[in-house]
Coordinates of C-alpha atoms in Angstrom, one line a residue:
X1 CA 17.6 8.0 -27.8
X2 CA 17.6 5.7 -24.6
X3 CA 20.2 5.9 -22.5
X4 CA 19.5 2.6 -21.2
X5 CA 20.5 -0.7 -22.6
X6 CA 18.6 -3.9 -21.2
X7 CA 21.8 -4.7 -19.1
X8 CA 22.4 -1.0 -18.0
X9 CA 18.1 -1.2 -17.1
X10 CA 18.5 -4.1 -14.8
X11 CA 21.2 -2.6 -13.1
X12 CA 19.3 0.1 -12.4
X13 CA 15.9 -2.0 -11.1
X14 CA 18.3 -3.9 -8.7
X15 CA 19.6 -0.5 -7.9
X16 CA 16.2 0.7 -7.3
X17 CA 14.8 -2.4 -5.9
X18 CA 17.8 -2.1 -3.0
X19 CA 17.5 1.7 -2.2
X20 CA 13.7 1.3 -0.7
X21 CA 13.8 0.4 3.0
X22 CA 10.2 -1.3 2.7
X23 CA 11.2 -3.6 -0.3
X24 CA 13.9 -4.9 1.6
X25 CA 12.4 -5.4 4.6
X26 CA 9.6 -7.5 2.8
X27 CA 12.8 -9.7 0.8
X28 CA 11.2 -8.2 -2.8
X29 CA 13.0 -9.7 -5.8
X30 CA 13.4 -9.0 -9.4
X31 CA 13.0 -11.7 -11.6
X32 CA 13.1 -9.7 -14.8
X33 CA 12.6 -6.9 -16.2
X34 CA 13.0 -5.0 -19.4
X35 CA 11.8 -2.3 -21.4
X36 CA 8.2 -1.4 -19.8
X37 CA 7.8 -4.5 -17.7
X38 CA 9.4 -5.6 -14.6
X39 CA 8.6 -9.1 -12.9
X40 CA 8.5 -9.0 -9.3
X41 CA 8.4 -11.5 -6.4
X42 CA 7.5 -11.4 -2.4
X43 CA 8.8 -14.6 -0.6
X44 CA 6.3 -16.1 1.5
X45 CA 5.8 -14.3 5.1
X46 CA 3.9 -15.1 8.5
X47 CA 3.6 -11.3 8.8
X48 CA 1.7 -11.0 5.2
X49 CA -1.0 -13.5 6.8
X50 CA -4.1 -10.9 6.9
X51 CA -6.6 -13.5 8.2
X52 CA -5.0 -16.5 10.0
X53 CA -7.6 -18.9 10.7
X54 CA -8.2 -19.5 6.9
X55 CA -4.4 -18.9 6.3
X56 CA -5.2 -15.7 3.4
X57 CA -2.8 -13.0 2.3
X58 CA -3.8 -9.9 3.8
X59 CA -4.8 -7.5 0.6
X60 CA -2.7 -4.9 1.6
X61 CA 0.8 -6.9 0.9
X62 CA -0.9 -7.7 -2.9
X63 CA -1.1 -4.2 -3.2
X64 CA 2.3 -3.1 -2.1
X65 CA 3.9 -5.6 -4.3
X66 CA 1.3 -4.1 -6.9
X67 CA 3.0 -0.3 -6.5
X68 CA 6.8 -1.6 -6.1
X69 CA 6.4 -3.1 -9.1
X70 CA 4.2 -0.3 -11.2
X71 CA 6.9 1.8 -10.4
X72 CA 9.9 -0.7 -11.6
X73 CA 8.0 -0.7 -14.9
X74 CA 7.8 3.5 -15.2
X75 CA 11.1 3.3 -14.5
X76 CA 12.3 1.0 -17.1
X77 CA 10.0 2.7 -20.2
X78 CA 11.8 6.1 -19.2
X79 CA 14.8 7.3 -22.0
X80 CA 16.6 9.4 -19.0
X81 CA 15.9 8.7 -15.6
X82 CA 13.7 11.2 -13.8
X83 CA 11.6 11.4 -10.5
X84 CA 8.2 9.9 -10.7
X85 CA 5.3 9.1 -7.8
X86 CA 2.1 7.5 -8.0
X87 CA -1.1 9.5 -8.6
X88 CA -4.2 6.6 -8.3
X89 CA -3.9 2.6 -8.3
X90 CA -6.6 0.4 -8.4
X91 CA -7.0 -3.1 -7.7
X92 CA -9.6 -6.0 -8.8
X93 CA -8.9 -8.5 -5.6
X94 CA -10.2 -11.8 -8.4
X95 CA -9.6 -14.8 -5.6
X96 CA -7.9 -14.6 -2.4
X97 CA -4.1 -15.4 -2.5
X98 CA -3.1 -18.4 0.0
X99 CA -0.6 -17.4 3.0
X100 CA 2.8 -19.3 3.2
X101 CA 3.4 -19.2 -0.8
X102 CA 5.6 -16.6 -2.9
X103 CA 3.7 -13.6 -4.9
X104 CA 4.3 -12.7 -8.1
X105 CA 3.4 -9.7 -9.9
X106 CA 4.3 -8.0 -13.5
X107 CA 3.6 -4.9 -14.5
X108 CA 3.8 -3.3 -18.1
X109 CA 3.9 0.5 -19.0
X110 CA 1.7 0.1 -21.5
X111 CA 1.5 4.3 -22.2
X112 CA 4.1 6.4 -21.5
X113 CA 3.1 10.5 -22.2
X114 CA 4.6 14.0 -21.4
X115 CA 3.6 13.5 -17.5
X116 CA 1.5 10.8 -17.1
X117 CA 3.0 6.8 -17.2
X118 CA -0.2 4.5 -17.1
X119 CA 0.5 0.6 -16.2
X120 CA -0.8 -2.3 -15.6
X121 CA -0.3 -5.5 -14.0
X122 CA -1.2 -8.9 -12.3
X123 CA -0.1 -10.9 -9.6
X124 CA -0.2 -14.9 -9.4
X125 CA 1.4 -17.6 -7.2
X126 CA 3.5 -20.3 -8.0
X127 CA 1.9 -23.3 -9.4
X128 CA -1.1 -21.7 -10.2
X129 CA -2.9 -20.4 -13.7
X130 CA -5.3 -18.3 -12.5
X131 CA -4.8 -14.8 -11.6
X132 CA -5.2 -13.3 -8.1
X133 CA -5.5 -10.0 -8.6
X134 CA -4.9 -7.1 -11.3
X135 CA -3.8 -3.4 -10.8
X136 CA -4.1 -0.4 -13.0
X137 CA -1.9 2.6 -11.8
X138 CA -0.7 5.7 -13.1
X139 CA 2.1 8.2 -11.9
X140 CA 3.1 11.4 -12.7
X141 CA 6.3 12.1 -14.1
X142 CA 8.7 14.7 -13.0
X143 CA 7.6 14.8 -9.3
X144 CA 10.0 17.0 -7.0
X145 CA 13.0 15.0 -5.6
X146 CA 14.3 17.4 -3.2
X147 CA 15.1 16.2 0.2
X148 CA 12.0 18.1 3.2
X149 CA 14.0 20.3 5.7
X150 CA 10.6 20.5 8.3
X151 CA 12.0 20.9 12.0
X152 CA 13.0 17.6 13.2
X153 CA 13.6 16.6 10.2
X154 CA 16.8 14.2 9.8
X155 CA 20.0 15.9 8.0
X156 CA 21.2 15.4 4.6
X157 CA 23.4 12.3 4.2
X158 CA 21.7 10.1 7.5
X159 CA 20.7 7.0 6.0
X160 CA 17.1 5.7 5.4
X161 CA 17.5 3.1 8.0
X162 CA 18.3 6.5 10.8
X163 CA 15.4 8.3 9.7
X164 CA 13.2 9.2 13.0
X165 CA 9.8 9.9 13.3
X166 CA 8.7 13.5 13.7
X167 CA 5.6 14.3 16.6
X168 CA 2.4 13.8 14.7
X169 CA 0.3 16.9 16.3
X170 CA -3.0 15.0 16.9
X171 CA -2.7 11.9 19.1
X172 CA -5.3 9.4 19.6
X173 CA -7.7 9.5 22.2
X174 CA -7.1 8.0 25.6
X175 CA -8.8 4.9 24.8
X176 CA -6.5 3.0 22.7
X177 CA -6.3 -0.5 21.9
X178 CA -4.7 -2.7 19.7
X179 CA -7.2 -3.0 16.5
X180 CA -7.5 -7.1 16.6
X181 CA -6.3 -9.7 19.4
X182 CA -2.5 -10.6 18.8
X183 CA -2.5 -13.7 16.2
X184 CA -5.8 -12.6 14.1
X185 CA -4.0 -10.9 11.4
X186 CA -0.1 -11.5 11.7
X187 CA -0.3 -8.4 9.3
X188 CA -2.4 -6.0 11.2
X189 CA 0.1 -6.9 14.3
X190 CA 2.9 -6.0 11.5
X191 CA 1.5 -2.7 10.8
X192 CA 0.9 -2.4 14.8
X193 CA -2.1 -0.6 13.8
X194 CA -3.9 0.7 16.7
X195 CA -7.8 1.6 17.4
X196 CA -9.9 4.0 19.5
X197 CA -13.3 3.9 20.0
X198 CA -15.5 6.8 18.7
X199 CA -17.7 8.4 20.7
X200 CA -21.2 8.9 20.6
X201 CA -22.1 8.2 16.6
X202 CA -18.1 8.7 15.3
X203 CA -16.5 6.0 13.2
X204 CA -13.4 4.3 14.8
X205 CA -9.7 5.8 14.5
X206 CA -6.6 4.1 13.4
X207 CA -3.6 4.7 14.0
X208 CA -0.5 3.4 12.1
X209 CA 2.7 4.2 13.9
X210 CA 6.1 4.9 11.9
X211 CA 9.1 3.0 11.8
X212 CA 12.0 3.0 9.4
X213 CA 10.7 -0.2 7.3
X214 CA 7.8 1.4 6.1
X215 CA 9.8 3.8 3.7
X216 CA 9.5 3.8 0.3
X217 CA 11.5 6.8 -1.0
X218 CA 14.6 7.8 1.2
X219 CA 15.7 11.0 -0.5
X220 CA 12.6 12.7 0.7
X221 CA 11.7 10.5 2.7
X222 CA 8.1 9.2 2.3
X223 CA 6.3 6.4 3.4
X224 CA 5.8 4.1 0.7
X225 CA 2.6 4.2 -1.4
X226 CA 1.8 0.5 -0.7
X227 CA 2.3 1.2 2.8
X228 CA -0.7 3.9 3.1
X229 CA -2.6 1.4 0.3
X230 CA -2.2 -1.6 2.8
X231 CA -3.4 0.7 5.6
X232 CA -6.3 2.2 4.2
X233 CA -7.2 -1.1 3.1
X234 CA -6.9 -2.5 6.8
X235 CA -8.8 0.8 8.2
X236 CA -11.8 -0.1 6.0
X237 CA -12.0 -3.6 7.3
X238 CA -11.9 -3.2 10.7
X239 CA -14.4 0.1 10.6
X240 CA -16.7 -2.8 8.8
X241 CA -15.6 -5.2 11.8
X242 CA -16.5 -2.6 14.6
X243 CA -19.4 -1.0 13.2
X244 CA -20.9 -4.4 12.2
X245 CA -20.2 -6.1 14.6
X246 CA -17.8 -9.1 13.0
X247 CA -15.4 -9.3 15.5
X248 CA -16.0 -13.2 16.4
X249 CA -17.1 -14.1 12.5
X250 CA -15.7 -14.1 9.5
X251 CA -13.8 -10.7 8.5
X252 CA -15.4 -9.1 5.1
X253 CA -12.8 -10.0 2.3
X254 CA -12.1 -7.2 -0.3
X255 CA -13.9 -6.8 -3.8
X256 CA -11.8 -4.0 -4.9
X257 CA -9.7 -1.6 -3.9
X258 CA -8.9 1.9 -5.8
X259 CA -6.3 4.8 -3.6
X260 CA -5.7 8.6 -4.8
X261 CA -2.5 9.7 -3.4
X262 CA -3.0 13.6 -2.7
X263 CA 0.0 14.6 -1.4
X264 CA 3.6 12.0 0.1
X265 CA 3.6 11.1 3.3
X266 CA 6.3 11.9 6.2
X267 CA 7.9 10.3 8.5
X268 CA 5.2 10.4 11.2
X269 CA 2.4 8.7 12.6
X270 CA -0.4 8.4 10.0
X271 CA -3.7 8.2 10.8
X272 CA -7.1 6.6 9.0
X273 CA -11.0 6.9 9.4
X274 CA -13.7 5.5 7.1
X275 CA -17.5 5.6 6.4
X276 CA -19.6 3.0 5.0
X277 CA -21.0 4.4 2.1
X278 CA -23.4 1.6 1.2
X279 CA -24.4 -1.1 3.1
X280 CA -26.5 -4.0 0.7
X281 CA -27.3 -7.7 1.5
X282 CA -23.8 -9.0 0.4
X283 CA -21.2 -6.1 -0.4
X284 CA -20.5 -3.2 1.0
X285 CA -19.0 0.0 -0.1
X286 CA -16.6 1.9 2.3
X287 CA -14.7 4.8 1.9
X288 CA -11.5 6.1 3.9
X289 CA -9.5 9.3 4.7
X290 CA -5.8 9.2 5.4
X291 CA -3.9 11.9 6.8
X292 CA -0.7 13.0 9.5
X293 CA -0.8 16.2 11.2
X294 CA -3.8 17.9 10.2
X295 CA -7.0 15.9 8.9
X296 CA -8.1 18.5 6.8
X297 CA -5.5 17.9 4.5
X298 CA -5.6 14.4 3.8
X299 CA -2.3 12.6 2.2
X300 CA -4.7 10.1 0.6
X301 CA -8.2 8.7 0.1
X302 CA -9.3 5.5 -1.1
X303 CA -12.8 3.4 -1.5
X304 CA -13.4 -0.2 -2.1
X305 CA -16.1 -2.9 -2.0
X306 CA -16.5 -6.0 0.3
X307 CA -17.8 -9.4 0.4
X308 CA -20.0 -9.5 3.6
X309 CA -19.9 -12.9 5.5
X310 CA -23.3 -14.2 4.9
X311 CA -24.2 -15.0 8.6
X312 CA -23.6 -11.3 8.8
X313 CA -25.2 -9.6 5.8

């Protein structure tokens, strides 16, 4: 028996939606919810502007709103509350979503099983029919909760907003640059993402630096899923900018997108590389490693297709 009534659920989603430093940083609402779906919306934001001179969403905020609210929806189809994470989300990018106007997205728990919750979603914008983009996600149920004692680590009872970043063992190389020109992408300059050159035939490195807003679960902590989604999604465009070339054209604009989540991520610095997997006249098919301390132990990997500009392709 549920120990949940629909009063008692949106309690808890409000609840929820409050406790993650990243959803309230990015002003994340709940405009419903009930049993197995939740309706969430992202106010419009200059930062969320991935390509500024045709005023687009960058994908990555789609897919962060995507994951906030997958999870809301797990959360509402469980009987007794319990820890749960997500394993793999995929998203279909079906149009680009305008900058300067609100997201919406709902997701539904469609299946709920032993210790898998599969859901599914789509996100639109006001005043508009047609949808932007879906997600399918699922997330393992029963994930550990327990707060990570590694040295450095902040105490028990410090709030999110204290948490400090630990030393990530492997900087960058010298040569380190900001990965676009101030302005490009409002939300590459959120992210502060950072670049260095390879050498010789290496792909690019990029770096995204921790702070405080990009948590998504404080009790561990962990950066928030969306978070490493939006930043493997950014790695894989600009690897497609440098190696191509595209820094004065028309950035490639994302097909879809599709993450595995191997293991949560700390506190740290976090760092990305990709390979393009496929290169055809018009789409090409990139592929990216995520990981902290050690790179042979990757915290996730993810692949998605692009839309070439055709002066490019």
């Amino acid at each position: 028996m549920s120990l949940f009534n629909d009063t008692e659920r949106l309690q808890w989603v409000h609840a929820f939606i409050a406790g993650i430093p990243y959803a309230r940083a990015s002003n994340m609402q709940v405009t419903a919810a009930s049993q197995n779906h939740a309706t969430l919306a992202m106010p419009a934001c200059g930062d969320w502007t991935g390509d500024a001179e045709r005023q687009l969403t960058h994908p990555g905020v789609l897919t962060v709103l995507a994951d906030t609210a997958c999870g809301v929806a797990v959360g509402t189809a469980l009987d007794v509350m319990e820890p749960f994470a997500t394993l793999d989300l995929r998203m279909d990018y079906l149009r680009p979503a305008v900058a300067d106007c609100e997201l919406i997205c709902h997701a539904e728990c469609h299946r709920l099983s032993r210790s898998v919750a599969f859901v599914r979603g789509e996100i639109r914008q006001p005043g508009q029919d047609e949808v932007l983009a879906t997600v399918q996600a699922t997330f393992m149920r029963a994930t550990a909760s327990a707060r990570r004692e590694p040295a450095g680590a902040p105490k028990p009872g410090r709030a999110s907003a204290e948490v400090k970043p630990q030393e990530a063992s492997k900087p960058l190389p010298p040569t380190v640059t900001p990965a676009l020109k101030p302005g490009v992408s409002p939300y590459v300059d959120y992210l502060n993402v950072h670049q260095s050159t390879g050498e010789g035939d290496e792909a690019p490195l990029f770096r995204l630096p921790f702070k405080p807003d990009l948590i998504g679960n404080p009790i561990l902590p962990a950066l928030h899923g969306g978070v490493l989604a939006g930043f493997a999604e950014t790695a894989m465009v600009l690897h497609l900018v440098s190696t191509m070339g595209l820094s004065d054209g028309t950035p490639p604009r994302g097909v879809d997108f599709s993450i595995d989540y191997l293991r949560s991520a700390r506190p740290v610095d976090t760092f990305a590389q990709a390979t393009t997997i496929r290169q055809g006249s018009r789409v090409a098919l990139v592929q990216v490693t995520v990981w902290q301390d050690d790179q042979t132990k990757p915290v996730a990997t993810a692949r998605g297709h692009f839309l070439l500009p055709r002066d490019q392709a």
